[in-house]
């Protein structure tokens, strides 16, 4: 037994040294154009293999170092330990191909199989980490410093996951045995000519089905598009349809819920409006509702992990954890927008409604991955202490000036 423990300890120490080594390198961000050019012109499994066996350990190691900076009590939760185990295993799986012959077809095929296995292993990373945060809060509570550090970490952790999954998907879809007949023109997960309004309508219809099931009714959609580049033609861009769908579906879901809850049992509901506009630099999608809006003080809170107006879901270990109720819809959607240098913003008119705006880079050369890097700047963010505010904080009760006396 002691020998087994010693061997496991030595193995963990060896992996730790490899993580330290690869975390010294910065990830190499790719542009949408690079993804498209590689997949359409010179898609070569060997080239992809050589790049990924170097890049994946770097991306994994960078975020694994940040995981280690989390509070000890959070790291001890069963869910976070499970996630750590997944990352450690995947890191080791990739390193097995470090010195293997890239010209051997058996090696490249085995690598593709390993990548598929890693992708499947990480399917439930988002909800499992979310559950870890819930476990931590229930056991230890939170304070402003911990909440701030956790928000910083989760933004970076989930962005890293999006980027790693993008690489895994591109490789498996381009070189795996299974080809998706439903999307024959896609290059991996990217549609070079993604028709934006088609994705918007699809997201609306699915959000509407949910709304109908829950509220027995739903608001209509008014959709308009404005193509400043080619007037009168449908808007299309090179983008990942699943990312776009995820964002728009979340916005429609929120807009419908706000509308239905404000108007209650009314027979008519104001429609949800969507505007799609393409300019020289940006593709912009605006989803507008008349669901009463939210006060300004709550806007930032809507992008905070674990903040949700929906009831907390019940956990079921036999199935994938539901995300509804964890408060991850908007924060994750904003990360999808920011991943290729875009953004997602909310503008609310309390008492009237809310405009949610997605910004996407129109040019594939400008759509470049936004990746977290582990360095001293990142480390400092986990060691930051809450200092006194350098702006005066208004008290809840106005000062009674009749009692004020000058010295």
PDB file of C-alpha atoms in Angstrom, residues 70-173:
ATOM      1  CA  UNK A  70      -8.705  29.079  -5.752  1.00  0.00           C
ATOM      2  CA  UNK A  71      -9.556  29.045  -2.023  1.00  0.00           C
ATOM      3  CA  UNK A  72      -8.590  25.727  -0.402  1.00  0.00           C
ATOM      4  CA  UNK A  73     -12.131  25.046   0.757  1.00  0.00           C
ATOM      5  CA  UNK A  74     -13.426  25.468  -2.808  1.00  0.00           C
ATOM      6  CA  UNK A  75     -10.745  23.100  -4.124  1.00  0.00           C
ATOM      7  CA  UNK A  76     -11.864  20.502  -1.557  1.00  0.00           C
ATOM      8  CA  UNK A  77     -15.467  20.366  -2.813  1.00  0.00           C
ATOM      9  CA  UNK A  78     -16.271  17.085  -4.605  1.00  0.00           C
ATOM     10  CA  UNK A  79     -17.324  18.829  -7.827  1.00  0.00           C
ATOM     11  CA  UNK A  80     -14.186  20.959  -8.176  1.00  0.00           C
ATOM     12  CA  UNK A  81     -11.988  17.961  -7.387  1.00  0.00           C
ATOM     13  CA  UNK A  82     -13.805  16.070 -10.141  1.00  0.00           C
ATOM     14  CA  UNK A  83     -13.149  18.888 -12.629  1.00  0.00           C
ATOM     15  CA  UNK A  84      -9.479  19.017 -11.592  1.00  0.00           C
ATOM     16  CA  UNK A  85      -9.238  15.283 -12.184  1.00  0.00           C
ATOM     17  CA  UNK A  86     -10.697  15.649 -15.693  1.00  0.00           C
ATOM     18  CA  UNK A  87      -8.177  18.350 -16.591  1.00  0.00           C
ATOM     19  CA  UNK A  88      -5.261  16.395 -15.151  1.00  0.00           C
ATOM     20  CA  UNK A  89      -6.261  13.266 -17.074  1.00  0.00           C
ATOM     21  CA  UNK A  90      -6.733  15.165 -20.346  1.00  0.00           C
ATOM     22  CA  UNK A  91      -3.369  16.897 -19.889  1.00  0.00           C
ATOM     23  CA  UNK A  92      -1.686  13.511 -19.448  1.00  0.00           C
ATOM     24  CA  UNK A  93      -3.558  12.026 -22.416  1.00  0.00           C
ATOM     25  CA  UNK A  94      -2.191  14.718 -24.743  1.00  0.00           C
ATOM     26  CA  UNK A  95       1.353  14.449 -23.381  1.00  0.00           C
ATOM     27  CA  UNK A  96       1.425  10.776 -24.359  1.00  0.00           C
ATOM     28  CA  UNK A  97       1.717  11.957 -27.985  1.00  0.00           C
ATOM     29  CA  UNK A  98       4.514  14.439 -27.283  1.00  0.00           C
ATOM     30  CA  UNK A  99       7.324  12.434 -28.938  1.00  0.00           C
ATOM     31  CA  UNK A 100       5.365  10.158 -31.254  1.00  0.00           C
ATOM     32  CA  UNK A 101       5.939  10.069 -35.014  1.00  0.00           C
ATOM     33  CA  UNK A 102       3.617  12.505 -36.793  1.00  0.00           C
ATOM     34  CA  UNK A 103       4.134  10.638 -40.085  1.00  0.00           C
ATOM     35  CA  UNK A 104       2.611   7.447 -38.678  1.00  0.00           C
ATOM     36  CA  UNK A 105      -1.073   7.227 -39.629  1.00  0.00           C
ATOM     37  CA  UNK A 106      -1.781   4.983 -36.646  1.00  0.00           C
ATOM     38  CA  UNK A 107      -0.479   7.706 -34.338  1.00  0.00           C
ATOM     39  CA  UNK A 108      -2.599  10.475 -35.883  1.00  0.00           C
ATOM     40  CA  UNK A 109      -5.705   8.270 -35.834  1.00  0.00           C
ATOM     41  CA  UNK A 110      -5.051   7.365 -32.200  1.00  0.00           C
ATOM     42  CA  UNK A 111      -4.659  11.070 -31.425  1.00  0.00           C
ATOM     43  CA  UNK A 112      -8.025  11.851 -33.030  1.00  0.00           C
ATOM     44  CA  UNK A 113      -9.615   9.122 -30.903  1.00  0.00           C
ATOM     45  CA  UNK A 114      -7.969  10.622 -27.800  1.00  0.00           C
ATOM     46  CA  UNK A 115      -9.267  14.090 -28.697  1.00  0.00           C
ATOM     47  CA  UNK A 116     -12.820  12.740 -29.035  1.00  0.00           C
ATOM     48  CA  UNK A 117     -12.462  11.051 -25.650  1.00  0.00           C
ATOM     49  CA  UNK A 118     -11.231  14.293 -24.061  1.00  0.00           C
ATOM     50  CA  UNK A 119     -14.075  16.289 -25.610  1.00  0.00           C
ATOM     51  CA  UNK A 120     -16.642  13.838 -24.220  1.00  0.00           C
ATOM     52  CA  UNK A 121     -14.948  13.797 -20.813  1.00  0.00           C
ATOM     53  CA  UNK A 122     -15.340  17.575 -20.559  1.00  0.00           C
ATOM     54  CA  UNK A 123     -19.005  17.691 -21.617  1.00  0.00           C
ATOM     55  CA  UNK A 124     -20.230  18.544 -18.112  1.00  0.00           C
ATOM     56  CA  UNK A 125     -17.440  20.869 -16.996  1.00  0.00           C
ATOM     57  CA  UNK A 126     -19.652  23.984 -16.852  1.00  0.00           C
ATOM     58  CA  UNK A 127     -22.458  22.596 -14.648  1.00  0.00           C
ATOM     59  CA  UNK A 128     -20.036  20.578 -12.504  1.00  0.00           C
ATOM     60  CA  UNK A 129     -17.936  23.645 -11.693  1.00  0.00           C
ATOM     61  CA  UNK A 130     -21.185  25.537 -11.060  1.00  0.00           C
ATOM     62  CA  UNK A 131     -22.198  22.861  -8.568  1.00  0.00           C
ATOM     63  CA  UNK A 132     -18.800  23.188  -6.891  1.00  0.00           C
ATOM     64  CA  UNK A 133     -19.403  26.905  -6.352  1.00  0.00           C
ATOM     65  CA  UNK A 134     -22.857  26.118  -4.906  1.00  0.00           C
ATOM     66  CA  UNK A 135     -21.335  23.526  -2.536  1.00  0.00           C
ATOM     67  CA  UNK A 136     -18.746  26.065  -1.394  1.00  0.00           C
ATOM     68  CA  UNK A 137     -21.305  28.831  -0.810  1.00  0.00           C
ATOM     69  CA  UNK A 138     -23.602  26.512   1.131  1.00  0.00           C
ATOM     70  CA  UNK A 139     -20.776  25.356   3.407  1.00  0.00           C
ATOM     71  CA  UNK A 140     -18.730  28.516   3.886  1.00  0.00           C
ATOM     72  CA  UNK A 141     -20.762  31.460   2.573  1.00  0.00           C
ATOM     73  CA  UNK A 142     -19.089  34.214   0.551  1.00  0.00           C
ATOM     74  CA  UNK A 143     -17.551  37.604   1.123  1.00  0.00           C
ATOM     75  CA  UNK A 144     -16.932  40.464  -1.373  1.00  0.00           C
ATOM     76  CA  UNK A 145     -13.281  39.469  -1.903  1.00  0.00           C
ATOM     77  CA  UNK A 146     -14.039  35.814  -2.595  1.00  0.00           C
ATOM     78  CA  UNK A 147     -16.969  36.713  -4.864  1.00  0.00           C
ATOM     79  CA  UNK A 148     -14.780  39.112  -6.853  1.00  0.00           C
ATOM     80  CA  UNK A 149     -11.999  36.539  -7.241  1.00  0.00           C
ATOM     81  CA  UNK A 150     -14.485  33.826  -8.169  1.00  0.00           C
ATOM     82  CA  UNK A 151     -16.062  36.016 -10.849  1.00  0.00           C
ATOM     83  CA  UNK A 152     -12.613  36.745 -12.289  1.00  0.00           C
ATOM     84  CA  UNK A 153     -11.700  33.049 -12.264  1.00  0.00           C
ATOM     85  CA  UNK A 154     -14.951  31.736 -13.742  1.00  0.00           C
ATOM     86  CA  UNK A 155     -14.814  34.221 -16.634  1.00  0.00           C
ATOM     87  CA  UNK A 156     -11.320  33.005 -17.481  1.00  0.00           C
ATOM     88  CA  UNK A 157     -12.016  29.331 -16.776  1.00  0.00           C
ATOM     89  CA  UNK A 158     -15.097  29.177 -18.988  1.00  0.00           C
ATOM     90  CA  UNK A 159     -13.419  31.227 -21.726  1.00  0.00           C
ATOM     91  CA  UNK A 160     -10.530  28.774 -21.664  1.00  0.00           C
ATOM     92  CA  UNK A 161     -13.003  25.899 -21.934  1.00  0.00           C
ATOM     93  CA  UNK A 162     -14.715  27.506 -24.944  1.00  0.00           C
ATOM     94  CA  UNK A 163     -11.340  27.867 -26.681  1.00  0.00           C
ATOM     95  CA  UNK A 164     -10.199  24.310 -25.902  1.00  0.00           C
ATOM     96  CA  UNK A 165     -13.525  22.910 -27.058  1.00  0.00           C
ATOM     97  CA  UNK A 166     -13.229  24.923 -30.271  1.00  0.00           C
ATOM     98  CA  UNK A 167      -9.887  23.238 -31.053  1.00  0.00           C
ATOM     99  CA  UNK A 168     -11.208  19.791 -30.131  1.00  0.00           C
ATOM    100  CA  UNK A 169     -14.336  20.240 -32.262  1.00  0.00           C
ATOM    101  CA  UNK A 170     -12.430  21.507 -35.286  1.00  0.00           C
ATOM    102  CA  UNK A 171     -10.077  18.533 -35.225  1.00  0.00           C
ATOM    103  CA  UNK A 172     -12.734  15.882 -34.637  1.00  0.00           C
ATOM    104  CA  UNK A 173     -15.183  17.315 -37.182  1.00  0.00           C
TER     105      UNK A 173
END
